[in-house]
mmCIF file of C-alpha atoms and ligand atoms in Angstrom:
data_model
loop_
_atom_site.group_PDB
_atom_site.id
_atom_site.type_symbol
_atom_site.label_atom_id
_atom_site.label_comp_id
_atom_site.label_asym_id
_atom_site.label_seq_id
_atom_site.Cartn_x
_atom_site.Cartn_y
_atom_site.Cartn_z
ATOM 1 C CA UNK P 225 33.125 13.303 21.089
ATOM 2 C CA UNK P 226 30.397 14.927 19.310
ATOM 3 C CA UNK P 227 29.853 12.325 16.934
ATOM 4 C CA UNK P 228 30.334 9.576 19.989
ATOM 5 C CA UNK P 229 27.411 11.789 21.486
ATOM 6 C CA UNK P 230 25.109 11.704 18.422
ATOM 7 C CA UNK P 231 25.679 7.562 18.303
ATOM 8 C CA UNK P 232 24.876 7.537 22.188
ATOM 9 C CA UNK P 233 21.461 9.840 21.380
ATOM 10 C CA UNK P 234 20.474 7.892 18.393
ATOM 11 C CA UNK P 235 20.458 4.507 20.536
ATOM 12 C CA UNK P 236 18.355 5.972 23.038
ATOM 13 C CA UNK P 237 15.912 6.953 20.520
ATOM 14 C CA UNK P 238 15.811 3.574 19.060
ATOM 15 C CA UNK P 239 15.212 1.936 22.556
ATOM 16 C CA UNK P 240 12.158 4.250 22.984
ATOM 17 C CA UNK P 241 11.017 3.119 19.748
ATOM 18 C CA UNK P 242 11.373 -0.349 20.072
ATOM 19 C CA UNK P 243 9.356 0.017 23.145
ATOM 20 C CA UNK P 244 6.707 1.079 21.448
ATOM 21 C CA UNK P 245 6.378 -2.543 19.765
ATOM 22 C CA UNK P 246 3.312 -3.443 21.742
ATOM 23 C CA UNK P 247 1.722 -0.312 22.288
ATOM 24 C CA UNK P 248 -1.409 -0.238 20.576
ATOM 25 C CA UNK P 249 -1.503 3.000 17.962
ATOM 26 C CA UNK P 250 -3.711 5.448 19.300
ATOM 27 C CA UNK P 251 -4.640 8.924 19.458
ATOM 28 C CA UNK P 252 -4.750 11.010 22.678
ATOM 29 C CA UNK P 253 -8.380 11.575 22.474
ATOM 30 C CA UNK P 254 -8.435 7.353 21.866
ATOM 31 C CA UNK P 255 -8.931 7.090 18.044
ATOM 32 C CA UNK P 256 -7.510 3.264 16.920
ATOM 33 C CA UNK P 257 -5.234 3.540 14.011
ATOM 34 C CA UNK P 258 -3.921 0.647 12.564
ATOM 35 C CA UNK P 259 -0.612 0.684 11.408
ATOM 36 C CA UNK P 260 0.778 -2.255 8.736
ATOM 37 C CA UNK P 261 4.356 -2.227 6.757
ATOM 38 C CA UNK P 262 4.919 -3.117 3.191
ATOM 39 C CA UNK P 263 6.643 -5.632 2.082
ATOM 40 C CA UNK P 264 9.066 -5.950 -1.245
ATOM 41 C CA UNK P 265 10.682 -8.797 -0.166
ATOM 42 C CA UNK P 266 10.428 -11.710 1.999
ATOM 43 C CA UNK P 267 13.356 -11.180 4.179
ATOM 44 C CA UNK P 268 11.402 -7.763 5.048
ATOM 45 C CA UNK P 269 9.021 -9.774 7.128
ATOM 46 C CA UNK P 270 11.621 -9.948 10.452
ATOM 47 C CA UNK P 271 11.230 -6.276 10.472
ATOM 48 C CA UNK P 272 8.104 -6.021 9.944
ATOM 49 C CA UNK P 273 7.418 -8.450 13.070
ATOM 50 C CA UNK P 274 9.885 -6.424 15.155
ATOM 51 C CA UNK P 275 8.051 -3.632 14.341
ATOM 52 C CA UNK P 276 5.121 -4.670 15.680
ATOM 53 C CA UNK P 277 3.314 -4.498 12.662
ATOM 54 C CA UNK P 278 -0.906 -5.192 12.696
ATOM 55 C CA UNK P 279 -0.480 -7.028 9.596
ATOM 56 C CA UNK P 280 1.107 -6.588 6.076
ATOM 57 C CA UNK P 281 -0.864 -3.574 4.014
ATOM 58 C CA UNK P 282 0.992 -4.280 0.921
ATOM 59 C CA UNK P 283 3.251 -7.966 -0.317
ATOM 60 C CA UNK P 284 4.439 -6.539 -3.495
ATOM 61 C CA UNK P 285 4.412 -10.154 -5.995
ATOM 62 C CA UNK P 286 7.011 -8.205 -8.012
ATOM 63 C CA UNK P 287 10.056 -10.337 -5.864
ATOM 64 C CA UNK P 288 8.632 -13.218 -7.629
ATOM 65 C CA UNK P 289 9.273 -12.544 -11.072
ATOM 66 C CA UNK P 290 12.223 -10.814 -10.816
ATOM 67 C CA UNK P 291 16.595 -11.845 -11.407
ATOM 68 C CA UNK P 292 14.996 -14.459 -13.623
ATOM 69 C CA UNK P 293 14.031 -15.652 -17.013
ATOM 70 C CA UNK P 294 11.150 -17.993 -16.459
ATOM 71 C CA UNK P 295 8.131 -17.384 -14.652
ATOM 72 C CA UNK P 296 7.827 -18.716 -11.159
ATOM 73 C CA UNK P 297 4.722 -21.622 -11.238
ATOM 74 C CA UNK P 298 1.842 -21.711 -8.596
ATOM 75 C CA UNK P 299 3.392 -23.585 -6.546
ATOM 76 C CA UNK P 300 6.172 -21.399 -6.063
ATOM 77 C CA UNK P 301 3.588 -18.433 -5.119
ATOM 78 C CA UNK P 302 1.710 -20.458 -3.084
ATOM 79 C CA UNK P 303 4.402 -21.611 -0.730
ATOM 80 C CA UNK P 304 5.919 -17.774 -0.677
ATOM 81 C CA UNK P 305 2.677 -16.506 -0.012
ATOM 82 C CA UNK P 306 1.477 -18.832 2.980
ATOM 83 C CA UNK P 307 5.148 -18.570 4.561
ATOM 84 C CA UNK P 308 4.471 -14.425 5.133
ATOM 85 C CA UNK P 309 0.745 -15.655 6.333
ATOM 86 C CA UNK P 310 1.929 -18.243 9.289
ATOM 87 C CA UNK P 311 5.132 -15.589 9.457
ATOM 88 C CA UNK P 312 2.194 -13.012 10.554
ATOM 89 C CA UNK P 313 0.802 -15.485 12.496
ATOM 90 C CA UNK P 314 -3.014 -14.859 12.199
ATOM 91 C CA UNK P 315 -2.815 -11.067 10.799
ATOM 92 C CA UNK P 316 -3.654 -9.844 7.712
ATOM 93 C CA UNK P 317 -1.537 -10.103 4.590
ATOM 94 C CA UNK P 318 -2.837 -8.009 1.531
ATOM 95 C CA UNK P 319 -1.084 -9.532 -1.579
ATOM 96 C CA UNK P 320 -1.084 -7.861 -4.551
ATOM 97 C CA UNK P 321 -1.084 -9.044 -8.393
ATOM 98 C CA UNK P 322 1.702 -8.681 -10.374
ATOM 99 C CA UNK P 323 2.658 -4.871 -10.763
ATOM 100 C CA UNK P 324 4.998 -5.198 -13.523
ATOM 101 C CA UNK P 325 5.653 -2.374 -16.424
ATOM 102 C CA UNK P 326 6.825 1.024 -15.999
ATOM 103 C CA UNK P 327 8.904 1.792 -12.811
ATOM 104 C CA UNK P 328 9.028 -2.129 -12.231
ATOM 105 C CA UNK P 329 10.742 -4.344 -14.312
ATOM 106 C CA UNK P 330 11.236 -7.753 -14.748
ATOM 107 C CA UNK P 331 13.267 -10.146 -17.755
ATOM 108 C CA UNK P 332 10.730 -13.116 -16.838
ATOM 109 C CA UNK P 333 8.030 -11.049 -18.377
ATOM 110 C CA UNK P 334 9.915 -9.572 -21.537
ATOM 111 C CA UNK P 335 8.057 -11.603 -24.160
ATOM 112 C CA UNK P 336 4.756 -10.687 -22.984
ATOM 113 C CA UNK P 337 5.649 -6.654 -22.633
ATOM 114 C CA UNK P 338 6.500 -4.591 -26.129
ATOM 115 C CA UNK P 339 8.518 -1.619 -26.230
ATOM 116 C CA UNK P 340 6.631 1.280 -25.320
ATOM 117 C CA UNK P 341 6.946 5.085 -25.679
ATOM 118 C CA UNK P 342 4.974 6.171 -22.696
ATOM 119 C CA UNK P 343 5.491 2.622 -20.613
ATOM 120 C CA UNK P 344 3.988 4.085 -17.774
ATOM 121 C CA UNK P 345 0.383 4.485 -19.127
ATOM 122 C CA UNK P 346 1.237 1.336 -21.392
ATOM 123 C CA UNK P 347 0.430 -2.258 -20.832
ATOM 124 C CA UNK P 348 1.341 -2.536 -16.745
ATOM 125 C CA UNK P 349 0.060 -3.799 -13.578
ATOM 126 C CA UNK P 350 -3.484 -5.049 -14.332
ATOM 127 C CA UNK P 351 -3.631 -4.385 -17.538
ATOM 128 C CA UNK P 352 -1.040 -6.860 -18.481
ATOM 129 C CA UNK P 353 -2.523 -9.738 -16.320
ATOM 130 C CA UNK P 354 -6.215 -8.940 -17.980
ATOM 131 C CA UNK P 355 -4.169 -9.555 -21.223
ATOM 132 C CA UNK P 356 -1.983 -12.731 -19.959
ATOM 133 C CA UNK P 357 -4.606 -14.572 -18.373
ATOM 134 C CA UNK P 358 -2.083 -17.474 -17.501
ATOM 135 C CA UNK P 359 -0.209 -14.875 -15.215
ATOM 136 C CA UNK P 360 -3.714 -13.679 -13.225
ATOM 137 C CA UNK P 361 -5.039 -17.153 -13.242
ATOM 138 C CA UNK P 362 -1.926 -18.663 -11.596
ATOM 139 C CA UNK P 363 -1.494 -16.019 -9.155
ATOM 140 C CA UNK P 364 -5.142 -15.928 -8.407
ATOM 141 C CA UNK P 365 -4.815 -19.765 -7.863
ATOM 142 C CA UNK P 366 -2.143 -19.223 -5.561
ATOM 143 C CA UNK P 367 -3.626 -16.783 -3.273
ATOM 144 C CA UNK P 368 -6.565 -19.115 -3.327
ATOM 145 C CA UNK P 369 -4.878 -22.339 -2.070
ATOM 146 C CA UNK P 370 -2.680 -20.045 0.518
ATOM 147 C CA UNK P 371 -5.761 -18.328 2.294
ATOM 148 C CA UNK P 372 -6.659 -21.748 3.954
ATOM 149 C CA UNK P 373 -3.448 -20.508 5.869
ATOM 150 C CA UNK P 374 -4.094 -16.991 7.074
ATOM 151 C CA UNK P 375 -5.883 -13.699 6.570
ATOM 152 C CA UNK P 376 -5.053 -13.077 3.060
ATOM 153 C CA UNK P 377 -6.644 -9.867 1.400
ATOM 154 C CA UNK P 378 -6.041 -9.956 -2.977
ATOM 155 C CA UNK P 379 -5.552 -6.471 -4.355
ATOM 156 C CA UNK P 380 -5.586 -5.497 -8.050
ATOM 157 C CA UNK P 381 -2.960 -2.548 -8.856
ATOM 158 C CA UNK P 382 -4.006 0.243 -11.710
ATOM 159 C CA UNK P 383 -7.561 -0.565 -11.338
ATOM 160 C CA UNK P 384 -9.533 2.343 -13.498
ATOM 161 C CA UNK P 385 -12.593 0.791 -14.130
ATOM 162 C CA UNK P 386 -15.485 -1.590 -12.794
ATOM 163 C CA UNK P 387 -14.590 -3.755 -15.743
ATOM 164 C CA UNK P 388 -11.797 -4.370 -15.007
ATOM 165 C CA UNK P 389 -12.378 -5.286 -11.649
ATOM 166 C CA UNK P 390 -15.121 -7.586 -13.017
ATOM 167 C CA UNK P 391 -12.833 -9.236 -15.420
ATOM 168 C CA UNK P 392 -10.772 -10.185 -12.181
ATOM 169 C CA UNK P 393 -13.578 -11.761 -10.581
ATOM 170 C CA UNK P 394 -15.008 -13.978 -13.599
ATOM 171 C CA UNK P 395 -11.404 -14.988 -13.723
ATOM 172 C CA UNK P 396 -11.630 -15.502 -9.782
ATOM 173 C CA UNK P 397 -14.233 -17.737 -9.691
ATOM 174 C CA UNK P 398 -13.183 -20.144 -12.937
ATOM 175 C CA UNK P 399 -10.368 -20.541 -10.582
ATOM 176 C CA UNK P 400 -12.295 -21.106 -7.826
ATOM 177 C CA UNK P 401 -14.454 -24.192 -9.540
ATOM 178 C CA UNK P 402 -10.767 -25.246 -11.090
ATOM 179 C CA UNK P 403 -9.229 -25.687 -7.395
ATOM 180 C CA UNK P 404 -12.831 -26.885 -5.851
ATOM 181 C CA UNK P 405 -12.752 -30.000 -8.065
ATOM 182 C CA UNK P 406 -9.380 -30.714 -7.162
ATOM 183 C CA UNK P 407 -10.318 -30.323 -3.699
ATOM 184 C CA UNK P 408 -7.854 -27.438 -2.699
ATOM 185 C CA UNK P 409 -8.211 -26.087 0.389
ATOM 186 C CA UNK P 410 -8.848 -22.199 0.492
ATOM 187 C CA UNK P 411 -10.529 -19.791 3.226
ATOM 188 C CA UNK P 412 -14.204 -19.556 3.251
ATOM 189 C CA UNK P 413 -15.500 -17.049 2.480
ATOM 190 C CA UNK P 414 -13.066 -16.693 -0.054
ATOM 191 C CA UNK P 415 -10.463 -13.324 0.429
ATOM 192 C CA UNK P 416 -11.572 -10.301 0.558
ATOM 193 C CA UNK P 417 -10.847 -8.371 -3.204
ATOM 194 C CA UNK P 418 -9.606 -4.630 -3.220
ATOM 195 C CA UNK P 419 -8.278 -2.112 -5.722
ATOM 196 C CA UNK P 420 -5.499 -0.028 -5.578
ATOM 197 C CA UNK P 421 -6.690 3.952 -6.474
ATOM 198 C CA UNK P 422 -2.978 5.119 -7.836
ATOM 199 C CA UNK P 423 -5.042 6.785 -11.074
ATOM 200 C CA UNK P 424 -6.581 10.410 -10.839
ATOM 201 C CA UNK P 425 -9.672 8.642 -12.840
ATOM 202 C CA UNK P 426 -10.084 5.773 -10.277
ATOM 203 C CA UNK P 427 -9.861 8.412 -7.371
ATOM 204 C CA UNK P 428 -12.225 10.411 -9.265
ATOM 205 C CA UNK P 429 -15.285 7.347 -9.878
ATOM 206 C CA UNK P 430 -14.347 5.804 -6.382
ATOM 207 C CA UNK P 431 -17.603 6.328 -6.014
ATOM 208 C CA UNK P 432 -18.585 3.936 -8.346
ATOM 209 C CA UNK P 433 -15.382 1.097 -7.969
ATOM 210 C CA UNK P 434 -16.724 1.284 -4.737
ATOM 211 C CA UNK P 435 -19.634 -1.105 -5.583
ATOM 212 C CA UNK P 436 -17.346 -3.937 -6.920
ATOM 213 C CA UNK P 437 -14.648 -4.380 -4.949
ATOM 214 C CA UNK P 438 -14.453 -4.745 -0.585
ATOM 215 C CA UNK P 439 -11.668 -2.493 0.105
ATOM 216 C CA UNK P 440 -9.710 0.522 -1.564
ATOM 217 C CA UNK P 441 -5.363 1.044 -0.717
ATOM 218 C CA UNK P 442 -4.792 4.294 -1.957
ATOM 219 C CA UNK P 443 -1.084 4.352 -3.457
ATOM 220 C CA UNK P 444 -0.050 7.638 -3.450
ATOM 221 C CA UNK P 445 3.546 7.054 -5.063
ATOM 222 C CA UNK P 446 1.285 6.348 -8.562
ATOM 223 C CA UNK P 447 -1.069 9.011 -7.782
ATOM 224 C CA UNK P 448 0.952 11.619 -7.570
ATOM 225 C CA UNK P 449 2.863 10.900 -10.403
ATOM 226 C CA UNK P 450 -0.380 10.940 -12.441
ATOM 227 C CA UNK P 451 -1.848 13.627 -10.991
ATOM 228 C CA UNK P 452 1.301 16.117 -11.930
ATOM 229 C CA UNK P 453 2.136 13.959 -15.146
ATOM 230 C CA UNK P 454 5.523 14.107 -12.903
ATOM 231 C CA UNK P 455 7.681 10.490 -13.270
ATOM 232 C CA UNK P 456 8.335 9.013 -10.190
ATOM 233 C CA UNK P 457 11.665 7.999 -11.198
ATOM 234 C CA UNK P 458 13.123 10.973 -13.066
ATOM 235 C CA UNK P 459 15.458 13.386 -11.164
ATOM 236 C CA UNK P 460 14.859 16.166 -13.793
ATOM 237 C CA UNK P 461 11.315 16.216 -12.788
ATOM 238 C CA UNK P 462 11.683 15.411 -8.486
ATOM 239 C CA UNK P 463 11.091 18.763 -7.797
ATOM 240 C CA UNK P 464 7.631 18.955 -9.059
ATOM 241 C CA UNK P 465 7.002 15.350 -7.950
ATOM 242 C CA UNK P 466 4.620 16.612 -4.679
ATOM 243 C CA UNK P 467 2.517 14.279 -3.139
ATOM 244 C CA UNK P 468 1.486 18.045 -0.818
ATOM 245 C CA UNK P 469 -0.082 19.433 -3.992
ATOM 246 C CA UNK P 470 -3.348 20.465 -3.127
ATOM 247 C CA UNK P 471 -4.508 18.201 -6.669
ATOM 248 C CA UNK P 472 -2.919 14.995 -4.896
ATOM 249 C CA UNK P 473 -4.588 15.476 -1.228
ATOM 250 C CA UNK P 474 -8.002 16.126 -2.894
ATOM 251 C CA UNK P 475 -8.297 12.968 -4.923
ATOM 252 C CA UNK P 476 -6.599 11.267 -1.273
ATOM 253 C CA UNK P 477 -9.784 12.957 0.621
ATOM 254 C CA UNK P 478 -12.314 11.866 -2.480
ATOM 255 C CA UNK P 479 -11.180 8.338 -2.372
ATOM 256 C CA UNK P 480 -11.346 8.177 1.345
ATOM 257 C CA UNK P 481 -14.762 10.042 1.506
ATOM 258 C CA UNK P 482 -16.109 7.641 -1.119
ATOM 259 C CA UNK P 483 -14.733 4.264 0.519
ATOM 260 C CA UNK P 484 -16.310 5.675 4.043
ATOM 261 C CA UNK P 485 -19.542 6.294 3.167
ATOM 262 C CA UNK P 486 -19.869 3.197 1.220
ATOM 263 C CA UNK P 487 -18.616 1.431 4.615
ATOM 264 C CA UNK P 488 -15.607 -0.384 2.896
ATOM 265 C CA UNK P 489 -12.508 -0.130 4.475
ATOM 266 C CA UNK P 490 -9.633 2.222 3.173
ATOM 267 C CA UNK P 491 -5.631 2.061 3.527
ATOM 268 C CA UNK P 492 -3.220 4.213 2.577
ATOM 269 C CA UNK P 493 0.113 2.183 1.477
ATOM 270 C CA UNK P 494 2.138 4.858 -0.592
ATOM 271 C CA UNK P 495 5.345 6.247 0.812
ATOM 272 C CA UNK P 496 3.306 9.350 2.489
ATOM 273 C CA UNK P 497 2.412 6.836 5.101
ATOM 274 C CA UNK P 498 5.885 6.042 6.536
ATOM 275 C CA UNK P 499 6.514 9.967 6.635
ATOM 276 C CA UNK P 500 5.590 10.837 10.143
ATOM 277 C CA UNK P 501 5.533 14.999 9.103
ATOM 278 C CA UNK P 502 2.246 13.606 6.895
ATOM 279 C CA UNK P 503 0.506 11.486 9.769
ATOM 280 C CA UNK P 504 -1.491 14.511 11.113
ATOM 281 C CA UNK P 505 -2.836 14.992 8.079
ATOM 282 C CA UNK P 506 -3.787 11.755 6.467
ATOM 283 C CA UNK P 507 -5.769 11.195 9.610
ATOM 284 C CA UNK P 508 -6.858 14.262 9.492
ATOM 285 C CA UNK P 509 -8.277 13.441 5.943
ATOM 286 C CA UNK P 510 -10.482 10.780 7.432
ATOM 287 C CA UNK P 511 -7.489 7.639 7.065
ATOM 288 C CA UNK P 512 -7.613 5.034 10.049
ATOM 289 C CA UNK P 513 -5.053 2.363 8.273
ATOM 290 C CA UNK P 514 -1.811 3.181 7.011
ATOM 291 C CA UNK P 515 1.083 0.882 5.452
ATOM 292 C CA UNK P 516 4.576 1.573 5.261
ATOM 293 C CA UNK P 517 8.504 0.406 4.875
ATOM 294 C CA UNK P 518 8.803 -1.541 8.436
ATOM 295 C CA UNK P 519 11.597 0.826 9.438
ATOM 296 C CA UNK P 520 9.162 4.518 9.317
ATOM 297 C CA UNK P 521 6.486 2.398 11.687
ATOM 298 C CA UNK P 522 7.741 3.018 14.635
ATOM 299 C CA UNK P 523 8.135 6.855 14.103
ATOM 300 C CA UNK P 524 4.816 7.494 12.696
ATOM 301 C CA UNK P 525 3.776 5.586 15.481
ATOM 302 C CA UNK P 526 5.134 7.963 18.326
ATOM 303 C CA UNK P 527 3.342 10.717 16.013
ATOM 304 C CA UNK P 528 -0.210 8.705 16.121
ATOM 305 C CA UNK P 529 0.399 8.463 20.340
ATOM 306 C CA UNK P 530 1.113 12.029 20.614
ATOM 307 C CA UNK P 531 -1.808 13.973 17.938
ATOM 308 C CA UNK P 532 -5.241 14.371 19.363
ATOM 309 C CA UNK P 533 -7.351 13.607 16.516
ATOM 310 C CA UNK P 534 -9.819 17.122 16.702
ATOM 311 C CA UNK P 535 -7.083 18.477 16.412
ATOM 312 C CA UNK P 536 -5.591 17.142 13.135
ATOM 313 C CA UNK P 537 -8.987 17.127 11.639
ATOM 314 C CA UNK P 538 -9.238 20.880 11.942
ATOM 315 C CA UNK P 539 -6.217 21.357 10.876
ATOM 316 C CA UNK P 540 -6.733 18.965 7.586
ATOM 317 C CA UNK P 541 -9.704 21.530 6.726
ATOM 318 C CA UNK P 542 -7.452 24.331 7.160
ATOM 319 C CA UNK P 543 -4.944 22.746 4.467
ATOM 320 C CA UNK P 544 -8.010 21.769 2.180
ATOM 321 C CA UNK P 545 -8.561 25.383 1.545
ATOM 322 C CA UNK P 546 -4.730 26.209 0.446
ATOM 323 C CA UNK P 547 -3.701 26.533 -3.097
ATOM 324 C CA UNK P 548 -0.066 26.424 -3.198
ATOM 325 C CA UNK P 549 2.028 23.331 -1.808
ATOM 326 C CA UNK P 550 4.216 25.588 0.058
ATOM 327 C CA UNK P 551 1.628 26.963 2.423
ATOM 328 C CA UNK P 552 0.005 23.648 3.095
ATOM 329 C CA UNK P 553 3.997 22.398 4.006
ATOM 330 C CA UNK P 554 4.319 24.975 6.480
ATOM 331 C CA UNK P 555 0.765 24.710 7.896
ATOM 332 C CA UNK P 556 1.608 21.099 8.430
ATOM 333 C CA UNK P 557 5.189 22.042 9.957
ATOM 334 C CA UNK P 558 3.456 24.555 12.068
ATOM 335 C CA UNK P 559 1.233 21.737 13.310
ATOM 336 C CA UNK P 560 4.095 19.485 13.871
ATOM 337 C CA UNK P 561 5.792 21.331 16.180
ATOM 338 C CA UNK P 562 3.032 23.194 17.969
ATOM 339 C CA UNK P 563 1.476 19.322 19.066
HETATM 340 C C1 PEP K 134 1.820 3.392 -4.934
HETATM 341 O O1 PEP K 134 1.769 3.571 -6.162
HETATM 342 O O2 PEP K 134 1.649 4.308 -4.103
HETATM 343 C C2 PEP K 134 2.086 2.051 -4.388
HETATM 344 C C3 PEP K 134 2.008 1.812 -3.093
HETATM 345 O O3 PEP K 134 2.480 1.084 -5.252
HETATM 346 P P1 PEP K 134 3.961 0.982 -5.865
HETATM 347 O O4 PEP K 134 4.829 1.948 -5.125
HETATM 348 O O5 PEP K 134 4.326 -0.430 -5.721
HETATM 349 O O6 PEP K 134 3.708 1.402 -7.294
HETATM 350 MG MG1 MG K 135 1.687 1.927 -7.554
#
């Protein structure tokens, strides 16, 4: 009976939340928030629909490489990435280059990635697509072609430098003139390029990425595992693995104080965004746009529609001041239930 009760309970709870689809994410005192899931697969993008999400924050290109031994040809991108832009039917879709190395691994790739003692500050993400031009160039050229179909947004992962960044965009526009001559279709203007800041040093000179790219996703999963030289993947270290440390939340407020006064947009697409006990605070901390796994959007939803924004914000300044982790968990607890 008690268990039958729980089931009965939990399904009323999802019917409130799937009432929510529609309902426009906003704070009491009427501050917009827009609220976008991230997607690992394709078959994610149902939810993500269902959910009501404003648009896809994060399309992970991983899928495409992976449970393979050859690497998948433009083509192939370009007809994964326009089906998520007509599956989103006008809203945004932020696709990221390949993110391969470390935590992510893929067979395709194997040739192309040596053995590494410390793989994740080895040759991942970016690093390994400024080195394997083939792999940027193709993906680049596949982005291209499928923004003539949609919003589509390119972001660069472990981005540490304006170099880097400009690298990307010399190899952006030979691919440009490349698809121009053969007449490809692609938006104009052509997407919008951002940078992921997962790196204390790009948190730290967001002040100066900020000139070369058009948006900033902050992904907190990376940050905080560079921030506490914590792996993200190892159990014997999970405990100091805190995206709360006060270290973590002031590179998050840097990055989003740099991106705002440089008027360039900012997300927020690591997993503190799908934890509704964090959505006081990252709004607090000055973040309007947050992407997460399409099942946490409709919670951190309901938290958006019930925090006045004031509210958070003083609170937010009250947490900036704490030193331990601890404290600034209870403060936000304290919050939590007090709203
Ligand atoms: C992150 O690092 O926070 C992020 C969103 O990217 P990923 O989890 O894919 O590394
Ligand atoms: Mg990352």
């Amino acid at each position: 009976t008690r268990f039958e009760r729980r089931r009965e309970a939990l399904a009323r709870r999802q019917r409130q939340l799937e009432r929510l689809r529609s309902v426009p994410a906003m704070t009491r005192d009427e501050v917009r928030i827009v609220l976008q899931c991230n997607l690992e697969l394709p078959t994610e993008l149902a939810l993500a629909r269902q959910v009501g999400a404003e648009g896809v924050g994060l399309l992970r290109s991983e899928f495409l490489y992976m449970n393979r031994d050859t690497l998948p040809s433009e083509d192939e991108q370009y007809v994964a990435f326009r089906d998520i832009l007509e599956g989103m039917e006008g809203r945004p879709v932020t696709v990221r280059t390949l993110d391969v190395g470390s935590d992510k691994l893929a067979y395709s790739l194997g040739e192309h990635i040596s053995p590494s003692a410390n793989p994740a500050l080895g040759l991942r993400a970016i690093r390994l697509s400024l080195k394997v031009r083939k792999l940027l160039e193709t993906q680049l050229a596949a982005m291209l072609r499928a923004s003539a179909h949609g919003k589509l947004r390119i972001l660069l992962p472990m981005i540490n430098t304006s170099s880097e960044i400009k690298r990307v965009r010399e190899a952006m526009d030979k691919v440009v003139r490349r698809l121009e001559r053969k007449r490809a279709a692609m938006a104009d203007p052509l997407p919008e390029l951002g940078i992921m800041i997962e790196t204390p040093g790009a948190a730290l000179s967001a002040d100066s990425l900020v000139k070369n790219c058009d948006y900033f996703s902050i992904g907190t999963n990376d940050l905080t595992m560079y921030t506490l030289a914590a792996d993200r993947g190892d159990e014997q270290v999970a405990h100091l693995y805190d995206p709360l440390h006060p270290a973590v939340l002031r590179l998050i407020r840097y990055a989003a104080q740099a991106g705002a006064a440089a008027g360039i947009p900012v997300n927020l697409c690591g997993e503190m965004a799908g934890d509704p006990r964090l959505t006081a605070l990252l709004l607090g901390l000055g973040l309007r746009d947050l992407s997460m796994a399409a099942p946490n959007l409709p919670r951190v939803k309901q938290r958006v529609l019930g925090l006045e924004m004031t509210d958070a914000q003083r609170r937010a300044e009250q947490i900036m001041e704490q030193s331990d982790s601890g404290v600034i968990a209870a403060l936000l607890d304290d919050f939590n239930t007090l709203e």
